[in-house]
PDB file of C-alpha atoms in Angstrom:
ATOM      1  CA  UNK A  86     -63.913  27.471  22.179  1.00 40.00           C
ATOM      2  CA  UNK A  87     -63.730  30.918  20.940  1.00 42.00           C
ATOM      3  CA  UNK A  88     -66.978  30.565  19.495  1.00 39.00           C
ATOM      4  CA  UNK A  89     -68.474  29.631  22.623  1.00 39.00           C
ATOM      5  CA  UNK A  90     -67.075  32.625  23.796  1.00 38.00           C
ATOM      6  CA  UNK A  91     -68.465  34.516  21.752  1.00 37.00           C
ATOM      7  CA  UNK A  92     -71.688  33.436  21.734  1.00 37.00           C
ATOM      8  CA  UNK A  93     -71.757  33.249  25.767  1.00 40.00           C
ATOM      9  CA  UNK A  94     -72.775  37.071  26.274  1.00 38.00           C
ATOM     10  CA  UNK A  95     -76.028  36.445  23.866  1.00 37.00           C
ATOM     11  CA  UNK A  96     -76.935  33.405  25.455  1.00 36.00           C
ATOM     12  CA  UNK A  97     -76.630  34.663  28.703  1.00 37.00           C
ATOM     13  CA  UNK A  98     -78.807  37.759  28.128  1.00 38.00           C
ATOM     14  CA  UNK A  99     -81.481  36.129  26.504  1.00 41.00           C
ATOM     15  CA  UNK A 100     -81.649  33.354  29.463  1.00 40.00           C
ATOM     16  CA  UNK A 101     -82.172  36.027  32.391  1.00 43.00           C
ATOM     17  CA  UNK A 102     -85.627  35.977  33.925  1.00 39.00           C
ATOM     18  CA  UNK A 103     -87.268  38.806  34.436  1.00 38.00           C
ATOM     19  CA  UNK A 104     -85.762  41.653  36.771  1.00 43.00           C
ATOM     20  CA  UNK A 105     -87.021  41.598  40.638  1.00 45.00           C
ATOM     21  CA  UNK A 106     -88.505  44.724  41.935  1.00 45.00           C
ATOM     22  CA  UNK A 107     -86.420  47.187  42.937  1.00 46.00           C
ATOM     23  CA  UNK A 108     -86.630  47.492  47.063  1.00 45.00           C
ATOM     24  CA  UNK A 109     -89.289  49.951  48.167  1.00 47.00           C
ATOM     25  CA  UNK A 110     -90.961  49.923  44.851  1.00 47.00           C
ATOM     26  CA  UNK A 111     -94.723  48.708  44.476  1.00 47.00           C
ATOM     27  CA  UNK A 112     -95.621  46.095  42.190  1.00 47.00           C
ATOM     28  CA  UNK A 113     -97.725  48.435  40.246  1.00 48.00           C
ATOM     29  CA  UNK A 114     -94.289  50.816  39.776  1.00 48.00           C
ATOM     30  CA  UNK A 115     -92.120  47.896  39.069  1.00 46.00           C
ATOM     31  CA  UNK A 116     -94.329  46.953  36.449  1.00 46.00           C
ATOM     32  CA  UNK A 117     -94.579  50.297  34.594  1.00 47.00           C
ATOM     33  CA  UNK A 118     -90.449  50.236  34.943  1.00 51.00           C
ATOM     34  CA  UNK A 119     -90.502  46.960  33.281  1.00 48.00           C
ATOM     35  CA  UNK A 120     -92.871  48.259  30.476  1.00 46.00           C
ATOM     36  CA  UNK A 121     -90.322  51.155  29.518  1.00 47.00           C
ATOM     37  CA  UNK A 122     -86.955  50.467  29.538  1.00 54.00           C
ATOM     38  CA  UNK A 123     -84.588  52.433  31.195  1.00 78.00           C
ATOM     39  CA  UNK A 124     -81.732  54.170  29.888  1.00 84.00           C
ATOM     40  CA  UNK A 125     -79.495  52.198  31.199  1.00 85.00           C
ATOM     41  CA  UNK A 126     -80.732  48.859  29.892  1.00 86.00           C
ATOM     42  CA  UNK A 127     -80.150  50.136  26.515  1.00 86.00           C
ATOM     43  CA  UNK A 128     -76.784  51.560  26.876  1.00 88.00           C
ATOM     44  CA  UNK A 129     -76.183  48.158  28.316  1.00 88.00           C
ATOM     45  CA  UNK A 130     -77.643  46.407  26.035  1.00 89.00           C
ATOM     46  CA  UNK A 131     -75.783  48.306  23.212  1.00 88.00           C
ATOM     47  CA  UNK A 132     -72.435  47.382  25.355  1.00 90.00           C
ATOM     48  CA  UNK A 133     -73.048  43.747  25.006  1.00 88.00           C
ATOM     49  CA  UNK A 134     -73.577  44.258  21.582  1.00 90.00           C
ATOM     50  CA  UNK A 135     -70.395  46.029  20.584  1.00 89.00           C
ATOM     51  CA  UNK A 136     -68.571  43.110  22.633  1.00 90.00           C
ATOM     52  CA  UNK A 137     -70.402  40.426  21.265  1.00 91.00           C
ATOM     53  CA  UNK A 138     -69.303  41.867  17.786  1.00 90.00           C
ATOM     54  CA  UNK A 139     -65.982  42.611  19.036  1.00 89.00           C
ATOM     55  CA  UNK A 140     -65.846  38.991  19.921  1.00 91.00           C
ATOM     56  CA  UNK A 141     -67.119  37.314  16.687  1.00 90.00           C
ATOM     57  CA  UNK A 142     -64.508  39.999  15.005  1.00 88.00           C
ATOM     58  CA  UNK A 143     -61.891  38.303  16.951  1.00 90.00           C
ATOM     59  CA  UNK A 144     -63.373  35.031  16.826  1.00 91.00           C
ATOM     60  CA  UNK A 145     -63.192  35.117  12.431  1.00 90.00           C
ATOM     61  CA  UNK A 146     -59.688  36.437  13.068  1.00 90.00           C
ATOM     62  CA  UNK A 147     -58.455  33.345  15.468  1.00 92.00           C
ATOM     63  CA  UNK A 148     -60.359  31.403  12.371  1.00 92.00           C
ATOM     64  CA  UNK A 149     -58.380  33.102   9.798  1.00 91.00           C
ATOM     65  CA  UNK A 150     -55.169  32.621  12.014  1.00 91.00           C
ATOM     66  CA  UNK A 151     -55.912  28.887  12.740  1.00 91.00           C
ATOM     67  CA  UNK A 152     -57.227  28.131   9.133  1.00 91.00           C
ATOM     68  CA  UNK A 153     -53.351  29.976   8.160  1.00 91.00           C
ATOM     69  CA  UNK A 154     -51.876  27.966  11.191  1.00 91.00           C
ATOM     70  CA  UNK A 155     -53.144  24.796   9.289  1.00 90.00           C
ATOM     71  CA  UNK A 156     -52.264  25.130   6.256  1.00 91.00           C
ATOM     72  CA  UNK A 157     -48.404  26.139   7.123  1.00 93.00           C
ATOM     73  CA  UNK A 158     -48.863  22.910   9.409  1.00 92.00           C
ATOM     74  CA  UNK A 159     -49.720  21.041   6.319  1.00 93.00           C
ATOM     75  CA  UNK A 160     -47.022  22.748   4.858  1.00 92.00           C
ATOM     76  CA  UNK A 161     -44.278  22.051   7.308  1.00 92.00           C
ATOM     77  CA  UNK A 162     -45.872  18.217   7.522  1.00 92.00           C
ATOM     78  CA  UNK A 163     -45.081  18.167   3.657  1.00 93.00           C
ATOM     79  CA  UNK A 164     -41.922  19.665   4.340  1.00 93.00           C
ATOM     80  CA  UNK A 165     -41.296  17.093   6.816  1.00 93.00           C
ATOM     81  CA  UNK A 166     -42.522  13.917   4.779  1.00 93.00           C
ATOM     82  CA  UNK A 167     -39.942  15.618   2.179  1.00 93.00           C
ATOM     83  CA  UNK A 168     -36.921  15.514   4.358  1.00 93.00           C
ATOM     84  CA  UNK A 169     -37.749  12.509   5.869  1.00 92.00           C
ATOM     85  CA  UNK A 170     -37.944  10.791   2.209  1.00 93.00           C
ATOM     86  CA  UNK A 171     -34.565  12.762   1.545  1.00 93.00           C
ATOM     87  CA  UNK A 172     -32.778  11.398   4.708  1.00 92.00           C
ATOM     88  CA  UNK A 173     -34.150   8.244   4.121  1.00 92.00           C
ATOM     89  CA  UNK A 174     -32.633   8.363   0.524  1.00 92.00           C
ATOM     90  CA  UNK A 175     -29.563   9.927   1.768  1.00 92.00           C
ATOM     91  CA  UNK A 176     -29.406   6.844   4.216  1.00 92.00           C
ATOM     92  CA  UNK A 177     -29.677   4.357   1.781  1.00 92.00           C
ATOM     93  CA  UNK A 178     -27.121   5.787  -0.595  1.00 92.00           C
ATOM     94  CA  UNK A 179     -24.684   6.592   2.352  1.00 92.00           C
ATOM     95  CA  UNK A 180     -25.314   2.789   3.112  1.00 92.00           C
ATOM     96  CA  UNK A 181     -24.368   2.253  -0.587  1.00 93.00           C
ATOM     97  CA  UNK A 182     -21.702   4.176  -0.777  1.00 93.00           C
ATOM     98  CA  UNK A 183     -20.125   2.548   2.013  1.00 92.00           C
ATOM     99  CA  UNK A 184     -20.777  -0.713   0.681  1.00 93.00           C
ATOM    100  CA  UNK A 185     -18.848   0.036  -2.230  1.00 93.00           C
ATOM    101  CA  UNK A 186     -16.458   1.598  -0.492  1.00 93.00           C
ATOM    102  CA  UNK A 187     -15.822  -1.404   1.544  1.00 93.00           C
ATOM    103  CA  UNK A 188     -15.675  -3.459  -1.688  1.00 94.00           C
ATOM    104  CA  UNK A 189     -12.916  -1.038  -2.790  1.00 94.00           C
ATOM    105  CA  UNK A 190     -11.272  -1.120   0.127  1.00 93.00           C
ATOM    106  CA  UNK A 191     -11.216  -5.113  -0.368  1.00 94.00           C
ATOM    107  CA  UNK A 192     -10.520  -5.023  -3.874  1.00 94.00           C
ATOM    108  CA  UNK A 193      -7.487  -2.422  -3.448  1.00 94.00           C
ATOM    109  CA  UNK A 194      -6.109  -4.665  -0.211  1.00 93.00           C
ATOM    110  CA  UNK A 195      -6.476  -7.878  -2.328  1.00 94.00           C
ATOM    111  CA  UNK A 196      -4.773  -6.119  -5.023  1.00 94.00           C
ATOM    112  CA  UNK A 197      -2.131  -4.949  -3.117  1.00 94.00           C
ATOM    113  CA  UNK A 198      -1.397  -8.490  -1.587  1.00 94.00           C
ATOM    114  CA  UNK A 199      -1.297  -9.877  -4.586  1.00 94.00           C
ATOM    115  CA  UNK A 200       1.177  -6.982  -6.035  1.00 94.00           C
ATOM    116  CA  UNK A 201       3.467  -7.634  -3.101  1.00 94.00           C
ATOM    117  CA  UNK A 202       3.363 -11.812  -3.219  1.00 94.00           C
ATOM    118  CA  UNK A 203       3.899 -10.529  -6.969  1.00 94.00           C
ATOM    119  CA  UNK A 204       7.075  -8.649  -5.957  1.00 94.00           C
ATOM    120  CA  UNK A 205       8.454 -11.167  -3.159  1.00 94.00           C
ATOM    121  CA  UNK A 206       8.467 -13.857  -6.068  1.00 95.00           C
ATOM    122  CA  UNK A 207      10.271 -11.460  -8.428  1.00 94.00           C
ATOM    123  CA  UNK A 208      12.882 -10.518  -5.979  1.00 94.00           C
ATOM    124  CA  UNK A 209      13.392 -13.945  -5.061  1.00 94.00           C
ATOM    125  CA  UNK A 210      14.173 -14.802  -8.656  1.00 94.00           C
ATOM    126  CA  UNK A 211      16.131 -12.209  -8.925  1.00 94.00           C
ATOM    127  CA  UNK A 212      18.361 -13.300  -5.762  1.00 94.00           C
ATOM    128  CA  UNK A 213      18.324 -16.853  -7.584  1.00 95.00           C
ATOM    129  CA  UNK A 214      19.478 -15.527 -10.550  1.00 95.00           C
ATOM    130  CA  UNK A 215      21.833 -13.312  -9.113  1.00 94.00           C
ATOM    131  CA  UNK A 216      23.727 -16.307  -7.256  1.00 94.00           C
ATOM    132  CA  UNK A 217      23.218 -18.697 -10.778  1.00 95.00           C
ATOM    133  CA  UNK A 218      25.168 -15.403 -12.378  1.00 94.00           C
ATOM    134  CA  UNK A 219      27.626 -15.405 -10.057  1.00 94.00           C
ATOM    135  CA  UNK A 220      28.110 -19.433  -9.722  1.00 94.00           C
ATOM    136  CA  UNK A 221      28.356 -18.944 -14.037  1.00 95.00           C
ATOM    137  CA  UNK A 222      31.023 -16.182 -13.654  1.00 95.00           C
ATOM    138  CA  UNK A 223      33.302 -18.857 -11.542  1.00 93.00           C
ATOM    139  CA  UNK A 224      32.491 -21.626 -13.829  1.00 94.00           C
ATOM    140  CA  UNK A 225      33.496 -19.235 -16.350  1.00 94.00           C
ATOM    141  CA  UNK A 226      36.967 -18.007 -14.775  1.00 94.00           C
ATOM    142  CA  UNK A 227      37.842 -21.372 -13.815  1.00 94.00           C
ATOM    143  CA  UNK A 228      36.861 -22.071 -18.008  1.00 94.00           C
ATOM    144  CA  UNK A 229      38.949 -19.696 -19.114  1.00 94.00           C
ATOM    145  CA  UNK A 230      41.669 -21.078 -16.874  1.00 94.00           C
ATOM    146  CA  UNK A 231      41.574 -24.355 -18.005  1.00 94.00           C
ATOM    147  CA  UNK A 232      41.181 -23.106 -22.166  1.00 94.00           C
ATOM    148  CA  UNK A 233      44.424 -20.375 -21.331  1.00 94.00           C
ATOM    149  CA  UNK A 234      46.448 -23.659 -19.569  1.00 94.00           C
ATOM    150  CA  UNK A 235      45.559 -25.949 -22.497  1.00 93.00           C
ATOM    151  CA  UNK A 236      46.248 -23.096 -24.617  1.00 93.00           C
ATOM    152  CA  UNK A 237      49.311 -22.958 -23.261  1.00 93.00           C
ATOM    153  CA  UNK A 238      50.177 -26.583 -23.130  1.00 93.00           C
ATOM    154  CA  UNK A 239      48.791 -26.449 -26.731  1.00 93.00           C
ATOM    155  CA  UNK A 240      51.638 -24.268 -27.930  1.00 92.00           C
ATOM    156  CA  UNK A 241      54.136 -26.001 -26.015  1.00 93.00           C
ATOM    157  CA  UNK A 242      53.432 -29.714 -27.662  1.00 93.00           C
ATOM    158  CA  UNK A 243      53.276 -27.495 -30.899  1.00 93.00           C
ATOM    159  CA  UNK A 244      56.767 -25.915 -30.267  1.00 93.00           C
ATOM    160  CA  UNK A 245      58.180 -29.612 -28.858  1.00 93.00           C
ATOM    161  CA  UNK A 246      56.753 -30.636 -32.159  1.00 93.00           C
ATOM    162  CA  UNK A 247      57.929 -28.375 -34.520  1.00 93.00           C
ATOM    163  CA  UNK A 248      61.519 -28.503 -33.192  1.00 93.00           C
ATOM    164  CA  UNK A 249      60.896 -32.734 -33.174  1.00 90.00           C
ATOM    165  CA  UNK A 250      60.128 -32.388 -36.898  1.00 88.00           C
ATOM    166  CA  UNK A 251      63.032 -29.519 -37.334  1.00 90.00           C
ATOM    167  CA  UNK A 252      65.459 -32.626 -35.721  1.00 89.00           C
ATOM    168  CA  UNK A 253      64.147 -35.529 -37.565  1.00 84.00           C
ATOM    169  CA  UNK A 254      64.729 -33.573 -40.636  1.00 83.00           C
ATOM    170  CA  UNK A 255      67.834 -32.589 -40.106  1.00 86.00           C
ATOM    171  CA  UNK A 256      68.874 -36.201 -39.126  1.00 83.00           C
ATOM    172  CA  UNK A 257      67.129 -36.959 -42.290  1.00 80.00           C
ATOM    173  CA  UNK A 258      69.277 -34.810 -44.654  1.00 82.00           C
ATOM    174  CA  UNK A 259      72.048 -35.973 -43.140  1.00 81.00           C
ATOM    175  CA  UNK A 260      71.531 -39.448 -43.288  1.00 77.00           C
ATOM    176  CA  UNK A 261      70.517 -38.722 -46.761  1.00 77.00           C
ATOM    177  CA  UNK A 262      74.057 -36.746 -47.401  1.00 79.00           C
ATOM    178  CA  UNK A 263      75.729 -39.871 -45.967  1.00 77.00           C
ATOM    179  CA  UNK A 264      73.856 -42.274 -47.952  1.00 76.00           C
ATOM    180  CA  UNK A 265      74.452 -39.999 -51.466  1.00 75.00           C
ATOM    181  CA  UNK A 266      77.998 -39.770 -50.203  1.00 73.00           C
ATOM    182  CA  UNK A 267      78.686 -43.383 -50.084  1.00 72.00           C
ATOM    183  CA  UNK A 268      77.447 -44.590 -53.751  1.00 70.00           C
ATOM    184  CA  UNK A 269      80.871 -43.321 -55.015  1.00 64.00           C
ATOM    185  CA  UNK A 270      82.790 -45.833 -53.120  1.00 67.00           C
ATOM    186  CA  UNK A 271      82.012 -49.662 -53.950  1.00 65.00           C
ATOM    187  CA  UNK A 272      83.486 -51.021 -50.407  1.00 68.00           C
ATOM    188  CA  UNK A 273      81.090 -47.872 -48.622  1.00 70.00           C
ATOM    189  CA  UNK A 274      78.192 -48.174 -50.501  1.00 69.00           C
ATOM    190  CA  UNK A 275      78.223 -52.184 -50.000  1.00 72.00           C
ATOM    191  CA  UNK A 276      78.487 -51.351 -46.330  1.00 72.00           C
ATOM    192  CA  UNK A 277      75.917 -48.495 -46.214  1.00 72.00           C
ATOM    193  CA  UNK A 278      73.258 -50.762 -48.481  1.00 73.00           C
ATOM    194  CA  UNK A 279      74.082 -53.563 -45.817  1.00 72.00           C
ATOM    195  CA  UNK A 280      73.276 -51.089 -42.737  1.00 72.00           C
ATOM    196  CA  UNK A 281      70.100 -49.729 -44.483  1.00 72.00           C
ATOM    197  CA  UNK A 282      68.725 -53.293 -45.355  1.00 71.00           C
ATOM    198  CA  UNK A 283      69.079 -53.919 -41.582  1.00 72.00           C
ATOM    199  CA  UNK A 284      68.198 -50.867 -40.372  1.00 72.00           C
ATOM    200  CA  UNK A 285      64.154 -51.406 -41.182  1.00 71.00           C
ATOM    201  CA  UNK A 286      61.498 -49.801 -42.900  1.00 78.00           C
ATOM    202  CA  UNK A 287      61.624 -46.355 -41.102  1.00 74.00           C
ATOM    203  CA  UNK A 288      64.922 -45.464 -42.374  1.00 75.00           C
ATOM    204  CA  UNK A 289      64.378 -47.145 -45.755  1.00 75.00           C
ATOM    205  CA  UNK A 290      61.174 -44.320 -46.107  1.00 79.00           C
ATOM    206  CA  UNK A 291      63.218 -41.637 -45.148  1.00 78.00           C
ATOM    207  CA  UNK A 292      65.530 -42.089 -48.043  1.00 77.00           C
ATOM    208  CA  UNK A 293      62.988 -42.907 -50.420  1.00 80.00           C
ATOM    209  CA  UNK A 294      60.946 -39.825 -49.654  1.00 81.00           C
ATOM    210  CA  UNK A 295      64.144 -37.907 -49.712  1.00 79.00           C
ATOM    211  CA  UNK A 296      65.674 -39.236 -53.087  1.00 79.00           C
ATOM    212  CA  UNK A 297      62.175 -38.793 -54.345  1.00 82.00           C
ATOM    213  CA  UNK A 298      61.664 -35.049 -53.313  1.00 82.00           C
ATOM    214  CA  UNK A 299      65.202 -34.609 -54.614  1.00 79.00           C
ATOM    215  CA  UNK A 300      64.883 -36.109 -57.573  1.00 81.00           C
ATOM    216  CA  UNK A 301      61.642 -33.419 -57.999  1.00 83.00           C
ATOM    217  CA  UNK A 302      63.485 -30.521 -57.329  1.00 82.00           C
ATOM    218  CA  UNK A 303      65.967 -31.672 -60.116  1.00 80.00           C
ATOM    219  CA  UNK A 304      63.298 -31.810 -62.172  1.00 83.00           C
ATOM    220  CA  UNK A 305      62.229 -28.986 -61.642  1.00 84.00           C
ATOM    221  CA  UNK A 306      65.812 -27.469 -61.991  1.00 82.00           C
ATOM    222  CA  UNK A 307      65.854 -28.843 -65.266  1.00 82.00           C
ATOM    223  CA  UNK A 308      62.617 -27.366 -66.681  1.00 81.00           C
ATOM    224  CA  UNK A 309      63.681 -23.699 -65.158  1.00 83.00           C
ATOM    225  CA  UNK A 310      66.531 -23.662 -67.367  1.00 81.00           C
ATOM    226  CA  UNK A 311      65.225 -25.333 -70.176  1.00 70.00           C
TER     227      UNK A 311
END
């Protein structure tokens, strides 16, 4: 458009017919004016030819300007392909991201389920085992109960015992003593043989052990001063 511009003053000179004859002028006059150019027609002239440079001057400028215009358009178009490419990028690793994130968030949630289901079970064992512990303890007192009564019974059938045995051997000495007594006397020891043939094998045993354990410690009496 410029350049249609500035090539409209040129094209519209060299299209203009030729000039009409000035009013009151003769044909013969107009033609002589038309021969020599005036003055004027050359300082006009040389007007239309400082603006017609003055326009293609401007006109290479604007071309300069639009050929700089285009390529900072290409430019900025670049520019813009980058960034989009960039977002686009950015996008799909924002998508990514939270993708994983997500499968994080899952993972950690799962995990943390699982931790707690993990800790309800323990502390419910722990509560079992707590009331086993504390059933064991009773089972235990009422254990040690029962071993300190039979302990205790225990001693007692030991004591009744010992002082049982403590009797029966003193009844056995002194049946013994009675019996020893007695062999001096013929009438006696007739009468004492009689009651110990009678009196069964429990009392026979007593004096046999008893003559027996004496006749060791004789013995043994002996030998010492020997």
């Amino acid at each position: 458009g410029d350049s249609r511009a500035a090539c409209g003053p040129s094209a519209a000179m060299d299209g203009d017919p030729a000039e009409e004859p000035a009013a009151g002028q003769s044909p013969d006059e107009a033609e002589d004016d038309q021969g020599k150019p005036s003055k004027a027609a050359a300082t006009e002239q040389e007007i239309a030819q400082q603006r017609i440079q003055r326009l293609l001057g401007e006109n290479a400028k604007l071309c300069e300007q639009l050929s700089e215009a285009g390529r900072i358009l290409a430019e900025e178009k670049a520019l813009e392909e980058e960034l989009r490419a960039q977002y686009s990028a950015a996008l799909s690793k924002k998508e990514r991201q939270r993708t994983v994130d997500l499968n994080l968030a899952r993972t950690a949630h799962a995990a943390e389920r699982q931790e707690v289901a993990h800790l309800t079970e323990a502390a419910r064992q722990c509560c079992e085992l707590e009331d086993v512990h504390r059933r064991l303890q009773g089972v235990h007192r009422q254990l040690a109960f029962a071993v300190d009564l039979q302990a205790q019974a225990l001693g007692e059938c030991e004591h009744k015992i010992a002082a049982r045995s403590r009797r029966i051997r003193k009844l056995e000495l002194a049946l013994y003593a009675v019996v020893s007594r007695t062999q001096g006397d013929a009438h006696l020891e007739s009468l004492v043989s009689d009651l110990i043939a009678s009196s069964g094998p429990l009392v026979q045993g007593v004096l046999s052990r008893e003559a027996q354990r004496q006749a060791v410690e004789l013995l043994a009496k002996q030998k010492a001063v020997n």
